[in-house]
Every structure is written in C-alpha cells, then in structure tokens.
Short mmCIF file of C-alpha atoms in Angstrom, two decimals:
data_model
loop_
_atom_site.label_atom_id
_atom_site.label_comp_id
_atom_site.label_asym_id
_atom_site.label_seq_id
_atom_site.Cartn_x
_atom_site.Cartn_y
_atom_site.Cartn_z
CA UNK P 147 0.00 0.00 0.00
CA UNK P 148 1.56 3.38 -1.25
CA UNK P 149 2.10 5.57 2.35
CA UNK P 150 0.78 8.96 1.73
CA UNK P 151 3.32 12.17 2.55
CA UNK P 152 1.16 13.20 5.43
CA UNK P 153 1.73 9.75 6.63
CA UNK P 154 5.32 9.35 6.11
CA UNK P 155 5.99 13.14 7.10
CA UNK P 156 4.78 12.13 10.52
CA UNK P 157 7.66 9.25 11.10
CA UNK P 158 9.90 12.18 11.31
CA UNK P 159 10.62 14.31 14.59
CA UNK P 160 8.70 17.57 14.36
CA UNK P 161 8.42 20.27 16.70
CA UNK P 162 6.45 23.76 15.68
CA UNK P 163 8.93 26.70 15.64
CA UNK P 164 11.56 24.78 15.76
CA UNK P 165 13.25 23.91 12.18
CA UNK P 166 16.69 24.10 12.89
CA UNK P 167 16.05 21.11 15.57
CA UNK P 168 13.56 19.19 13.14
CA UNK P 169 16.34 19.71 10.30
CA UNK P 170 18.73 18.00 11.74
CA UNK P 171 17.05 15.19 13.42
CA UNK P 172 15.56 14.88 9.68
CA UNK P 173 19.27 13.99 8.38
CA UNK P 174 19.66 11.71 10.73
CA UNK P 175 16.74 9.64 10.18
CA UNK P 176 17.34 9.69 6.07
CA UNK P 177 20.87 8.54 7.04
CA UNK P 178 20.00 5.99 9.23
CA UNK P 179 17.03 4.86 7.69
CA UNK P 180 19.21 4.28 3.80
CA UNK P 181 17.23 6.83 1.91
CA UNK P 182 20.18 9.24 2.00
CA UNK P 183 24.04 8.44 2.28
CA UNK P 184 24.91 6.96 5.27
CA UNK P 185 27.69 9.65 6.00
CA UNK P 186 24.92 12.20 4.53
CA UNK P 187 27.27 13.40 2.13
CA UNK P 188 24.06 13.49 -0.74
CA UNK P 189 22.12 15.94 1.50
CA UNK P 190 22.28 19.83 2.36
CA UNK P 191 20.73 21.92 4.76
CA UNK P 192 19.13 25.02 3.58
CA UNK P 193 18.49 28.30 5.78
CA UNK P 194 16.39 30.78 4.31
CA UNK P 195 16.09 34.23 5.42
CA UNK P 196 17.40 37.94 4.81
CA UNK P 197 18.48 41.04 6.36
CA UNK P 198 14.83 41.98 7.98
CA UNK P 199 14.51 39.04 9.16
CA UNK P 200 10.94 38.90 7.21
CA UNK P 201 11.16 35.89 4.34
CA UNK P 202 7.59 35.14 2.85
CA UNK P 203 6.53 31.68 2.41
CA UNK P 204 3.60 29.23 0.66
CA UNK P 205 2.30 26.10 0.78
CA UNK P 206 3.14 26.41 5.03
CA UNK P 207 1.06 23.60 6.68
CA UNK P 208 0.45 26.41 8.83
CA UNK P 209 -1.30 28.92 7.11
CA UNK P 210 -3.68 29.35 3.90
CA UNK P 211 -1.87 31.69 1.16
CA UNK P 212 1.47 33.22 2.55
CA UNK P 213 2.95 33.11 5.81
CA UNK P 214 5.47 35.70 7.02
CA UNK P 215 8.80 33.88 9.01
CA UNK P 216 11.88 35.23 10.49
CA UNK P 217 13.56 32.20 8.76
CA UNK P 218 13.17 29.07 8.08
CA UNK P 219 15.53 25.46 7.35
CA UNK P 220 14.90 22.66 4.88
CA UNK P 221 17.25 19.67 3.81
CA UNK P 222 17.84 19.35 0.08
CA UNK P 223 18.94 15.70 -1.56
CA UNK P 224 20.97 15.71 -4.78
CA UNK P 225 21.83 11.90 -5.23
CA UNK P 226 24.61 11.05 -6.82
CA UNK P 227 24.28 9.24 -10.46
CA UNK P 228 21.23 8.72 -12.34
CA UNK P 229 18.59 11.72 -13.36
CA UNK P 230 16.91 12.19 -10.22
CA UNK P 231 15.71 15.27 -9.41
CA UNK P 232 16.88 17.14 -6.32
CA UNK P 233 14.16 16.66 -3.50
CA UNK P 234 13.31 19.69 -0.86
CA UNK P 235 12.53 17.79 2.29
CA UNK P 236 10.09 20.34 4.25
CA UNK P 237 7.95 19.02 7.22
CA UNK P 238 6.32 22.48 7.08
CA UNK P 239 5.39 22.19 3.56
CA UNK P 240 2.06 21.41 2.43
CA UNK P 241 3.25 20.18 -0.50
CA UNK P 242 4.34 16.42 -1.35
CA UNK P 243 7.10 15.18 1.23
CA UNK P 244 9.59 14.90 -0.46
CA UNK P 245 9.00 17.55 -3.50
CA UNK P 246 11.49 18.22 -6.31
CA UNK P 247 13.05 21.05 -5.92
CA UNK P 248 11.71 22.65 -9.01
CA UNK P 249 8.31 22.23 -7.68
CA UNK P 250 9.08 23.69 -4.32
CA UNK P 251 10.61 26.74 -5.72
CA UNK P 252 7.97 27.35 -7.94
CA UNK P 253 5.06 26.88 -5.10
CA UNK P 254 6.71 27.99 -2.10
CA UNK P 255 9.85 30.66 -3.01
CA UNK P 256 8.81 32.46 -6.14
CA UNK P 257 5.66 34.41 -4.84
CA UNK P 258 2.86 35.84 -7.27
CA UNK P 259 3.69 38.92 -6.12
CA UNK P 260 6.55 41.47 -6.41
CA UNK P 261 8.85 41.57 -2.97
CA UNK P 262 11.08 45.36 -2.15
CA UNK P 263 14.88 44.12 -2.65
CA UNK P 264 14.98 44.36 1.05
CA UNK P 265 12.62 41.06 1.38
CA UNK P 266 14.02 39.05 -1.37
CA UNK P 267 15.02 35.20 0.16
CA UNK P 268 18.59 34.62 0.93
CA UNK P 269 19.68 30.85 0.82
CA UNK P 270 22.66 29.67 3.31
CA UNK P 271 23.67 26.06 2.14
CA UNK P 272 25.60 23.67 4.47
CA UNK P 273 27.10 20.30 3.16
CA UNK P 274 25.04 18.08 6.16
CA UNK P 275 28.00 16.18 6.81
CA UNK P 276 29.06 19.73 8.17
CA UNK P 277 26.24 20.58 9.64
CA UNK P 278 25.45 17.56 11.92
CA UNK P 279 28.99 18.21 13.39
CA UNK P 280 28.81 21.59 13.54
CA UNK P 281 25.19 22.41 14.65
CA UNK P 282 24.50 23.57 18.51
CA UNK P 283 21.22 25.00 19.84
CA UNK P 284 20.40 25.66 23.27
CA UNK P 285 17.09 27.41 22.35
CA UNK P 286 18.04 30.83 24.23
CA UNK P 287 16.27 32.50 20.93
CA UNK P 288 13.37 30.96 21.93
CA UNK P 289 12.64 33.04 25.22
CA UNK P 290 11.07 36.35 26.25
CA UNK P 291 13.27 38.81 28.30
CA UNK P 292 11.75 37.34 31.46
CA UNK P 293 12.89 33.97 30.44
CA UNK P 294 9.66 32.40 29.30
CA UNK P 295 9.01 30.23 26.59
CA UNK P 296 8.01 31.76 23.09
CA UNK P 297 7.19 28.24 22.26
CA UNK P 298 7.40 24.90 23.86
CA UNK P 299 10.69 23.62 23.67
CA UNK P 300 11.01 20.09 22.08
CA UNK P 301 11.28 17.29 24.75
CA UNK P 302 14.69 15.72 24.15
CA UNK P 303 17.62 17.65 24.96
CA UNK P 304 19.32 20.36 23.33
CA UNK P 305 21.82 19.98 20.77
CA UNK P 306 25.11 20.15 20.96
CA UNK P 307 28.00 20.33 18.66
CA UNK P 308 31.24 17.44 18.47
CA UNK P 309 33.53 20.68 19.96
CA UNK P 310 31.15 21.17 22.83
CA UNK P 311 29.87 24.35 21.48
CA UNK P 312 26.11 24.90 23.14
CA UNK P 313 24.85 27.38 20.52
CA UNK P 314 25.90 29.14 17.09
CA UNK P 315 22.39 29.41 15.63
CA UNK P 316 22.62 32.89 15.55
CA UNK P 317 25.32 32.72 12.85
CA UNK P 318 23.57 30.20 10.54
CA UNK P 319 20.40 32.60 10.63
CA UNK P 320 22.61 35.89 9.94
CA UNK P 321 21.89 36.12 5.79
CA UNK P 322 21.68 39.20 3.77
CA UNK P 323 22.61 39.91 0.15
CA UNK P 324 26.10 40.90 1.01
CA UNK P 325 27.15 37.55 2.32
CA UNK P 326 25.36 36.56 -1.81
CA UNK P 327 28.40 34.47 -3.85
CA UNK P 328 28.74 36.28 -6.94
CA UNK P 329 28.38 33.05 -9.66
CA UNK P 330 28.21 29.61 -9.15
CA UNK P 331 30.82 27.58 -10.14
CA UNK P 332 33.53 24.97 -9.18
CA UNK P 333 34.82 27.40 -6.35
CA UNK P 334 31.08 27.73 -4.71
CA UNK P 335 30.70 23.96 -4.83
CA UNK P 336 33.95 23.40 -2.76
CA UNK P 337 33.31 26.30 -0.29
CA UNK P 338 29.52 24.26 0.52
CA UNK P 339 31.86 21.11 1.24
CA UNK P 340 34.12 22.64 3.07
CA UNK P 341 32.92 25.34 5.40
CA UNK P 342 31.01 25.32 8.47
CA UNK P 343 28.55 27.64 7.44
CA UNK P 344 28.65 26.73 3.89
CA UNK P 345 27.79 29.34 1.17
CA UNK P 346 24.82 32.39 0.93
CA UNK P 347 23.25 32.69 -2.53
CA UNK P 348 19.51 34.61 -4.40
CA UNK P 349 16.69 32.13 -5.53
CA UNK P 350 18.01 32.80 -8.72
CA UNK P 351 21.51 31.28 -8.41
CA UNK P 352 19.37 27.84 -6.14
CA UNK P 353 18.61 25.73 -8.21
CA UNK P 354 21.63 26.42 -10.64
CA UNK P 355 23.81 25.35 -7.98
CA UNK P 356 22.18 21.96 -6.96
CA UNK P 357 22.04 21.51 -11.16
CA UNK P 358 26.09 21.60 -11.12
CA UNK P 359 26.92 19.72 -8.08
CA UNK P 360 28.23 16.40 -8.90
CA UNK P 361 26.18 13.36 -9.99
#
C-alpha cells in the first residue's frame, strides 16, 4: 500500500517553531534509515532568510496563502548518479514530502507577487556532513526577556556540537545579500563542502547550484 506524505511526514521528529532542531534530526533519520548516504554526504541543509529578518513563504502547513517567518531550514537531496531530481525535504510544507526542488521553488519561493529588494530570500547552504557536526542549539532564541518560553521547547535535549559548542544558531540565521556568492561555479561547490557555514546565494543562483553539483 503506497504511504501517503502526510503519513510518512509524521515518522519524522517535528516540533512547531523549531526547524533548525527538526532539520537535523531529519538527516539523521534519512541517514540511518538508507534513503540518504549513510555519512549524509548526498544531502544539504538550507536556511532561508534575509536582512529583515521577514522571508515570505507558501504552501506552510500552517497557514492558507502566505505566511510571514523570520527564517526558516529545509534539507535538500541531490543523489549522486542517475537523473533524479533534487528533493526539498520540508515538514512544514504542504506540499508532497519529499517535492522536487523545481516544484518547491515554484510553489513555495517564487511568490505571485513582487517583494522590495529588502525582502528578497537569501539561501545559506551547508554540506550536512558539516552541519550535523557543527550544529549547537540551546534554544536561548526561543525566550522572552523574562525567560519564558516563546514556544514549547522540544522534549529531548538540546543539541550540541562534536567541539562542545552549546549554541551558534545565531550565525547560521545571519543572511543578507552581502554575504550573496557572486556566480556559481567549481569554487562555490567546494566552499559548501568545506565550510562550516557553507555558502549564501539569491533564488536565482538555487537551483543552478544543486544543477552543477556532482552526480
């Protein structure tokens, strides 16, 4: 019996508010469960924001039409060999789980509507490999000045990276258009392997990159 992607979206950790967390524990699972590379090295973690901290979204599970977030992280698989299409795995996406990536751009980046330069989507792309190593979160971002919870915390613990660090969200989140690469090329595609915090491109340059990384 074909499983539906409501029903296979909900195998996978999700906590509301909290993408960063449900990004990573989303690697994991397509690592450990064979539908990615076991080291993760065919996957990418996305953050998508810009300087006003304002990024407009659709197809959000959350909201009819467009939905307004501060940011927002998805994982992206380009598998190696063969013509498969790059897949945007979103569990806030009311589209298909996975989607390809053409289909996600065209339904949930590029809006019907004209966005001021100052709202246009930047795109930070980490190698996951990276990432998972890399990633720490102890959730300060998610409390009020008198320490209270925004929104409920998820129930495991927080993460933390392999050097002990306890939080660098902040600098994964921190995108505007002059962190943008000027062209893709060879030299983009080995700065996303090898640097912690990977590479900041426009919508326009996305899906040109993920068509030039290596099959």
């Amino acid at each position: 019996m074909a499983v539906s992607s409501l029903e296979y979206s909900s195998q996978f950790d999700h906590t509301p508010f909290y993408c960063e967390e449900n990004v990573y524990f989303l690697c994991k699972k397509l690592c450990a469960n064979g539908v990615a590379d076991a080291d993760g090295s065919d996957l990418y973690v996305v953050f998508i924001s810009n300087e006003q901290k304002q990024a407009y979204f659709s197809a959000s599970k959350r909201a009819d039409g467009v939905i307004l977030w501060d940011y927002h992280a998805v994982c992206i698989q380009r598998k190696r060999g063969g013509d498969s299409p790059c897949l945007v795995w979103d569990l806030d996406s009311s589209l298909p789980f996975p989607s390809p990536l053409a289909s996600y751009v065209s339904e949930t980046i590029r809006p019907s509507f004209q966005l001021f330069s100052e709202y246009q989507r930047c795109f930070r792309i980490v190698h996951a490999p990276i990432f998972l190593r890399s990633f720490a979160s102890d959730r300060r971002h998610m409390k009020d000045p008198a320490g209270n919870w925004i929104a409920e915390p998820p129930s495991y613990e927080p993460i933390v990276a392999e050097d002990k660090t306890v939080h660098n969200l902040n600098e994964y989140i921190e995108i505007g258009t002059e962190n943008i690469s000027t062209n893709v090329g060879a030299e983009l595609i080995n700065d996303v392997s090898n640097k912690k915090l990977g590479v900041v491109m426009n919508e326009n340059q996305l899906e040109e990159f993920f068509s030039q990384v290596s099959r």
